Tab-separated table of C-alpha atoms and ligand atoms in Angstrom:
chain	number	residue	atom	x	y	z
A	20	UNK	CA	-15.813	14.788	25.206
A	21	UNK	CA	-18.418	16.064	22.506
A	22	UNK	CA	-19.636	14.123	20.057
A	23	UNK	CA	-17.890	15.197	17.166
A	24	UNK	CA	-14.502	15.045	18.547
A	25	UNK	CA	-14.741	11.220	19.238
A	26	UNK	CA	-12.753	10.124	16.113
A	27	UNK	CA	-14.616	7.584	13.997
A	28	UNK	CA	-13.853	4.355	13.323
A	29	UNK	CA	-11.575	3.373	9.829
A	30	UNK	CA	-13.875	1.289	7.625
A	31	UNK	CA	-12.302	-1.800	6.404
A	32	UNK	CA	-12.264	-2.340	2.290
A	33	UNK	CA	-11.544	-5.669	0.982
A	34	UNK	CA	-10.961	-6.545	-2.529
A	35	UNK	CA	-10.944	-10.304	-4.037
A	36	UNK	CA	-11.250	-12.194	-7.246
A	37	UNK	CA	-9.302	-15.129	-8.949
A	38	UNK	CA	-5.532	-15.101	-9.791
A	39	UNK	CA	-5.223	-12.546	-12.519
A	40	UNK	CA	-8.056	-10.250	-11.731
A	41	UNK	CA	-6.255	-6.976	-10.965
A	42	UNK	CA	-6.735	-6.818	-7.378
A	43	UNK	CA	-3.498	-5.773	-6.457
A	44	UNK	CA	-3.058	-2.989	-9.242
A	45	UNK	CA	-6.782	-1.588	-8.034
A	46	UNK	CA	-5.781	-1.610	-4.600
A	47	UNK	CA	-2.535	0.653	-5.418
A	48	UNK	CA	-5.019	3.007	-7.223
A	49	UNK	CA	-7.933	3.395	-4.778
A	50	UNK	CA	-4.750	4.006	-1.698
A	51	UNK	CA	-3.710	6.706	-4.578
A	52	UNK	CA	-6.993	8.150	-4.868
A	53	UNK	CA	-7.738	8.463	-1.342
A	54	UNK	CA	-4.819	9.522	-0.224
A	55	UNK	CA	-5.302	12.484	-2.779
A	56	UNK	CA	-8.069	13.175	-1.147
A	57	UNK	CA	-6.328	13.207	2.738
A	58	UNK	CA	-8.371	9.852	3.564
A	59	UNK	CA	-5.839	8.175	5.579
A	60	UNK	CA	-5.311	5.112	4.432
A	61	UNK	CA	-3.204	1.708	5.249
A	62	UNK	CA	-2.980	-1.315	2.546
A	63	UNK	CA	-2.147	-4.601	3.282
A	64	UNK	CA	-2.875	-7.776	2.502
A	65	UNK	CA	-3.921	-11.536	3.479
A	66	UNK	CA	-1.800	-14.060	3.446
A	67	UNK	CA	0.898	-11.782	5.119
A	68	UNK	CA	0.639	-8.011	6.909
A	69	UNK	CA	2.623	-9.466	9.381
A	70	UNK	CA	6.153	-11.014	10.137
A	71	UNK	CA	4.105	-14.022	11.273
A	72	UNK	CA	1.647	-13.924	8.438
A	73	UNK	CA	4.260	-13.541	5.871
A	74	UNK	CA	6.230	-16.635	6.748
A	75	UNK	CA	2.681	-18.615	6.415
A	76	UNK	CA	2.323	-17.283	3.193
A	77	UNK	CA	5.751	-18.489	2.139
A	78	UNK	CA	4.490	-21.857	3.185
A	79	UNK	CA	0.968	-21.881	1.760
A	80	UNK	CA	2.076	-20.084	-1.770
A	81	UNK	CA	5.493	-21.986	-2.415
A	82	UNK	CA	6.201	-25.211	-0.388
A	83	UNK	CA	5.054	-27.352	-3.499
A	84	UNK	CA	6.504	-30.788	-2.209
A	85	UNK	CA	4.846	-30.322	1.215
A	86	UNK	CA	1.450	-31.896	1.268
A	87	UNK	CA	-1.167	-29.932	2.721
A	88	UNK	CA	-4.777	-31.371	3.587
A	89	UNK	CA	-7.864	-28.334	3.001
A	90	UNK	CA	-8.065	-28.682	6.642
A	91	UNK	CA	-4.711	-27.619	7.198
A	92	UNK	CA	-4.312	-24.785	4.474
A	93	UNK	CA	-7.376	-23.534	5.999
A	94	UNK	CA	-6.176	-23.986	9.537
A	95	UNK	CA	-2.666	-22.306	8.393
A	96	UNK	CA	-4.673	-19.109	6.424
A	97	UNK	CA	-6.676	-18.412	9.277
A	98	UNK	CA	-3.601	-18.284	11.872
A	99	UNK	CA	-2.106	-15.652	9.932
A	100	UNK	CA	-5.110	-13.666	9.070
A	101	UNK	CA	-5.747	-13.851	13.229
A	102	UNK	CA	-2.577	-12.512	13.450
A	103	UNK	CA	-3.276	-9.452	10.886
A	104	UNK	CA	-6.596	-8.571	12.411
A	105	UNK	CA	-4.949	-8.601	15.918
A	106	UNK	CA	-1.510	-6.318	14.815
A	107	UNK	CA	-2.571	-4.261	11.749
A	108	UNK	CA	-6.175	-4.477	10.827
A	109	UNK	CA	-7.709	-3.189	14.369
A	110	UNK	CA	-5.274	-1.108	15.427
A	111	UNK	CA	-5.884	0.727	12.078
A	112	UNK	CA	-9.462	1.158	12.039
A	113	UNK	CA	-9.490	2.220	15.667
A	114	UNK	CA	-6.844	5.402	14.768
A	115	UNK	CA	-9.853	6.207	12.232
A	116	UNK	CA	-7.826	5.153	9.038
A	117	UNK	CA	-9.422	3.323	5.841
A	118	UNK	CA	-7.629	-0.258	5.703
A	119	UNK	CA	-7.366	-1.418	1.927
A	120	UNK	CA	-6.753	-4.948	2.472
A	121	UNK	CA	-5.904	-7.558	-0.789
A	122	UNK	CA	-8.060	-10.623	0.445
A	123	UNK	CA	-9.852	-11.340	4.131
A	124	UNK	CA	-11.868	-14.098	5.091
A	125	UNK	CA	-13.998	-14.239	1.644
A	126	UNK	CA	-10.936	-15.651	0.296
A	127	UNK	CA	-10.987	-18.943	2.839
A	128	UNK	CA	-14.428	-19.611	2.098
A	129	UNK	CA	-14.307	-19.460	-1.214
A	130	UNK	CA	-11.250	-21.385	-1.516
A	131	UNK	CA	-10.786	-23.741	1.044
A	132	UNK	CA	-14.801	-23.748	1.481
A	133	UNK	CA	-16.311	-24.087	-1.955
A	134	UNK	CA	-13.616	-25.353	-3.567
A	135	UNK	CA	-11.953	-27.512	-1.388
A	136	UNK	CA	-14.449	-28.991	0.685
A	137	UNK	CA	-13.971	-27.537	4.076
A	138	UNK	CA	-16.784	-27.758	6.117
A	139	UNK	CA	-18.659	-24.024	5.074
A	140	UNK	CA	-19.982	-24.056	8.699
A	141	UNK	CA	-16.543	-24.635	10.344
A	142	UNK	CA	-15.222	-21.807	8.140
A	143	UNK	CA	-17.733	-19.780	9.118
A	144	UNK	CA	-17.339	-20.131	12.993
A	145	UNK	CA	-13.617	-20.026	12.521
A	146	UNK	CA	-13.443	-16.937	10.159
A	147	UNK	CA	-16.115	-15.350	13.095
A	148	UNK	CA	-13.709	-16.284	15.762
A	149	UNK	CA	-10.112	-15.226	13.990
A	150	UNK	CA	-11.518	-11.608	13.335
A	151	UNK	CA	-13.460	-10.975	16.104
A	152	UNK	CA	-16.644	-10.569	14.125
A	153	UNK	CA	-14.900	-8.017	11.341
A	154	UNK	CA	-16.967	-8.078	8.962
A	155	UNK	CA	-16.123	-5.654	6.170
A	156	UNK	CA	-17.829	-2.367	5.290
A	157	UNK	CA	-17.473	-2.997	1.710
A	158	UNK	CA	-15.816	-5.919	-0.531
A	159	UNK	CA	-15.112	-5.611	-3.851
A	160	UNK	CA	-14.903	-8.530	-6.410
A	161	UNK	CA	-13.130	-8.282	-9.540
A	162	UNK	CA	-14.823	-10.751	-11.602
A	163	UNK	CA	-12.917	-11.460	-14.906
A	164	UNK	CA	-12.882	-15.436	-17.172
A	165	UNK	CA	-10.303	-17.608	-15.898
A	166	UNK	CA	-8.684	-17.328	-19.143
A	167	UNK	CA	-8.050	-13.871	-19.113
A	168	UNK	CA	-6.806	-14.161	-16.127
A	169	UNK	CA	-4.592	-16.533	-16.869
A	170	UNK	CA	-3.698	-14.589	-19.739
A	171	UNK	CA	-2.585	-11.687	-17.413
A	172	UNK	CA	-0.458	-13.961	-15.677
A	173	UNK	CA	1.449	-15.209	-18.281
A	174	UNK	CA	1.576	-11.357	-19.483
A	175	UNK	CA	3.543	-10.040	-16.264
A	176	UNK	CA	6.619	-7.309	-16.306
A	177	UNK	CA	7.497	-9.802	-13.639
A	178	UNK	CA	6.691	-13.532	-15.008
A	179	UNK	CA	7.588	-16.100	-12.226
A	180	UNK	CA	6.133	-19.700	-11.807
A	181	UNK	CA	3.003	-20.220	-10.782
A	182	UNK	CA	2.827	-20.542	-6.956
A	183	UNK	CA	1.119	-23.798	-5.437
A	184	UNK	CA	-2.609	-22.330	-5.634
A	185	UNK	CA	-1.977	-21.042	-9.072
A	186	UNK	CA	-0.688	-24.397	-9.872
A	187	UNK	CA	-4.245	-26.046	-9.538
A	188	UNK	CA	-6.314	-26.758	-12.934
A	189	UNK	CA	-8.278	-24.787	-14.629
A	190	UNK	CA	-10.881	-26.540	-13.328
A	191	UNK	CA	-10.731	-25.457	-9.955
A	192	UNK	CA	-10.094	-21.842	-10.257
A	193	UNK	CA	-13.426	-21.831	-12.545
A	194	UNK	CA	-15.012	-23.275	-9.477
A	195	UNK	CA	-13.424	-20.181	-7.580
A	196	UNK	CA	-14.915	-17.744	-10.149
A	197	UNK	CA	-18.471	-19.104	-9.254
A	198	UNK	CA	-17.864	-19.334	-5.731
A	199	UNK	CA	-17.095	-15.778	-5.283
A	200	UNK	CA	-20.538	-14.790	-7.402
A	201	UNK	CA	-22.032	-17.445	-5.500
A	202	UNK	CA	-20.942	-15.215	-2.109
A	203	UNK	CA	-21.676	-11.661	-4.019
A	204	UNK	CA	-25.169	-13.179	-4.457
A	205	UNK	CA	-25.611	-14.043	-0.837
A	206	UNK	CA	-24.471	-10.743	0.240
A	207	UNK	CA	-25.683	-8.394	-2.257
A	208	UNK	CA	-25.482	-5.415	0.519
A	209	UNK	CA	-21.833	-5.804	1.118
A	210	UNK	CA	-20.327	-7.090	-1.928
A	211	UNK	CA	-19.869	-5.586	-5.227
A	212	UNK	CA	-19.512	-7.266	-8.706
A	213	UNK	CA	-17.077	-5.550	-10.716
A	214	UNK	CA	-16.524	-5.933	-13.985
A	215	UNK	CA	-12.563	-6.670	-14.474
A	216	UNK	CA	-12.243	-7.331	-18.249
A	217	UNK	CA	-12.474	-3.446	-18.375
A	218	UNK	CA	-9.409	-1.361	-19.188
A	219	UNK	CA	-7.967	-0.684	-15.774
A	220	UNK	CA	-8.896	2.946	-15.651
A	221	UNK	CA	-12.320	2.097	-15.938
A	222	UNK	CA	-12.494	-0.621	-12.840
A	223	UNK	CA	-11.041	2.021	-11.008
A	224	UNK	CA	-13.454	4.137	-11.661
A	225	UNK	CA	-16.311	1.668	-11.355
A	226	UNK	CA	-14.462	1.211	-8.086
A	227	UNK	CA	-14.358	4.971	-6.786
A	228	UNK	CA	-17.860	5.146	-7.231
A	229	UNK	CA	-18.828	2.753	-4.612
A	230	UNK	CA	-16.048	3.891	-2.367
A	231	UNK	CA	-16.357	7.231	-2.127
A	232	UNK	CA	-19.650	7.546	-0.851
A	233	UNK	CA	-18.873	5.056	1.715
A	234	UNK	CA	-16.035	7.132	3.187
A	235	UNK	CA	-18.207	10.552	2.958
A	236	UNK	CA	-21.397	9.615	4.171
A	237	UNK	CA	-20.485	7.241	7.274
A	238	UNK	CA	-21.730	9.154	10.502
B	28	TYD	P1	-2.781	-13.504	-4.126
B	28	TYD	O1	-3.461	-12.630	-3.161
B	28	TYD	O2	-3.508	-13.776	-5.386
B	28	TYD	O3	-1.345	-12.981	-4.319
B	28	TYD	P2	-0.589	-12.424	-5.560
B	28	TYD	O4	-0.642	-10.965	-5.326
B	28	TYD	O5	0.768	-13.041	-5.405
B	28	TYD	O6	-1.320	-12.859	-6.804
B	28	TYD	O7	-2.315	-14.915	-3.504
B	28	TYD	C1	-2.846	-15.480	-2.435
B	28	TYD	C2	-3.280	-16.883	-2.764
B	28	TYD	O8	-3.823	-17.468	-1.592
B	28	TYD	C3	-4.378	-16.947	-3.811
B	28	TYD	O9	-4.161	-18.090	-4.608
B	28	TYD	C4	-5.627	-17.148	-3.015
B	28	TYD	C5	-5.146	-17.919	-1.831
B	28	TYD	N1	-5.936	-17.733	-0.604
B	28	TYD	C6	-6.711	-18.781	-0.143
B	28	TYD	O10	-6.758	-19.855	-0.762
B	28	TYD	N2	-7.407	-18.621	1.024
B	28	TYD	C7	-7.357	-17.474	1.762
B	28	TYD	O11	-8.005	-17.356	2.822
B	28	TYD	C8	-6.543	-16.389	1.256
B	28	TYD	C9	-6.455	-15.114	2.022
B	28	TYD	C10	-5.848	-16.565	0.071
């Protein structure tokens, strides 16, 4: 078969940030804009993108009165993310389409690593070994205060309690703020700051502007 018919891979985009940050409403707009632009595209999300994955995320995000070492929430996150990778994640990327995923392994180490004290080298092997090396082509992180995070929270169509990792203090999700620049620091080729006290419009845009050349110039 010549070159040029092999179909190229699907790059995989993953976007993260604390509670509040807009992650979900960007990743609804960037699956918009591509798909405007015929760039198939799948979105999904971590916990969850799978039967399996969502029951672990019922656990993980609402059994309050279970306790739950870092170990184990760790342990738990990473059985449904190798669960994704394995059903939705490769599959996609393989049939050439752009996944869009809401949190990936970032996620574990900046949460159960950095701010929960999980061994960062355990995480590190175990992340490796639960994705089969899938590293992303791009990660976005939507860096906003805690408080205004918070803020957007409280300031949902769809207010609900907060779910057990929401639940934590201030306190720690500052901690998860500086982890993820912490990461974005150590990976400056990969990840990408974004500023997400902007007007929505305008992190979308900020976001479109990394994106797009990513998906147009890949040979
Ligand atoms: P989130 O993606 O923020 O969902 P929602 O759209 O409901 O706001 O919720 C997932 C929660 O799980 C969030 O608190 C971050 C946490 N999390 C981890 O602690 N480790 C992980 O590896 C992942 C994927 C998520």
């Amino acid at each position: 078969m010549p070159l040029s018919t092999v179909a190229k891979r699907g790059l995989l985009i993953t976007f993260e940030g604390i509670e509040g940050c807009g992650k979900s409403t960007q990743v609804r707009l960037a699956e918009k804009a591509l798909l405007q632009r015929q760039i198939p595209c799948v979105v999904t999300r971590e916990p969850g993108g799978t039967p399996l994955g969502e029951a672990i995320r019922d656990i993980l995000l609402h059994a309050k009165d279970l306790a739950m070492t870092p170990l184990s929430e760790f342990l738990l996150f990473s059985a449904a993310r190798h669960q994704h990778v394995t059903a939705v994640i490769h599959p996609a990327i393989e049939a050439s389409q752009t996944v869009l995923c809401d949190r990936y392994y970032d996620a574990s180490t900046v949460y159960q690593g950095f701010s929960r004290g999980v061994d960062l080298n355990f995480i590190h092997r175990l992340n490796q070994a639960v994705t089969d090396k899938l590293v992303p082509d791009l990660t976005f992180i939507l860096d906003v205060p805690v408080a205004i995070g918070r803020q957007r929270i409280l300031q949902r169509k769809t207010a609900r309690e907060p779910d057990r990792i929401e639940s934590y203090d201030l306190s720690f999700h500052e901690s998860v703020r500086q982890g993820y620049l912490q990461l974005a620091e150590s990976e400056p080729t990969r990840i990408c700051v974004v500023d997400a006290g902007q007007p929505v419009t305008e992190v979308h845009a900020a976001i479109m502007k990394l994106l797009l050349p990513k998906l147009t110039n890949e040979d």
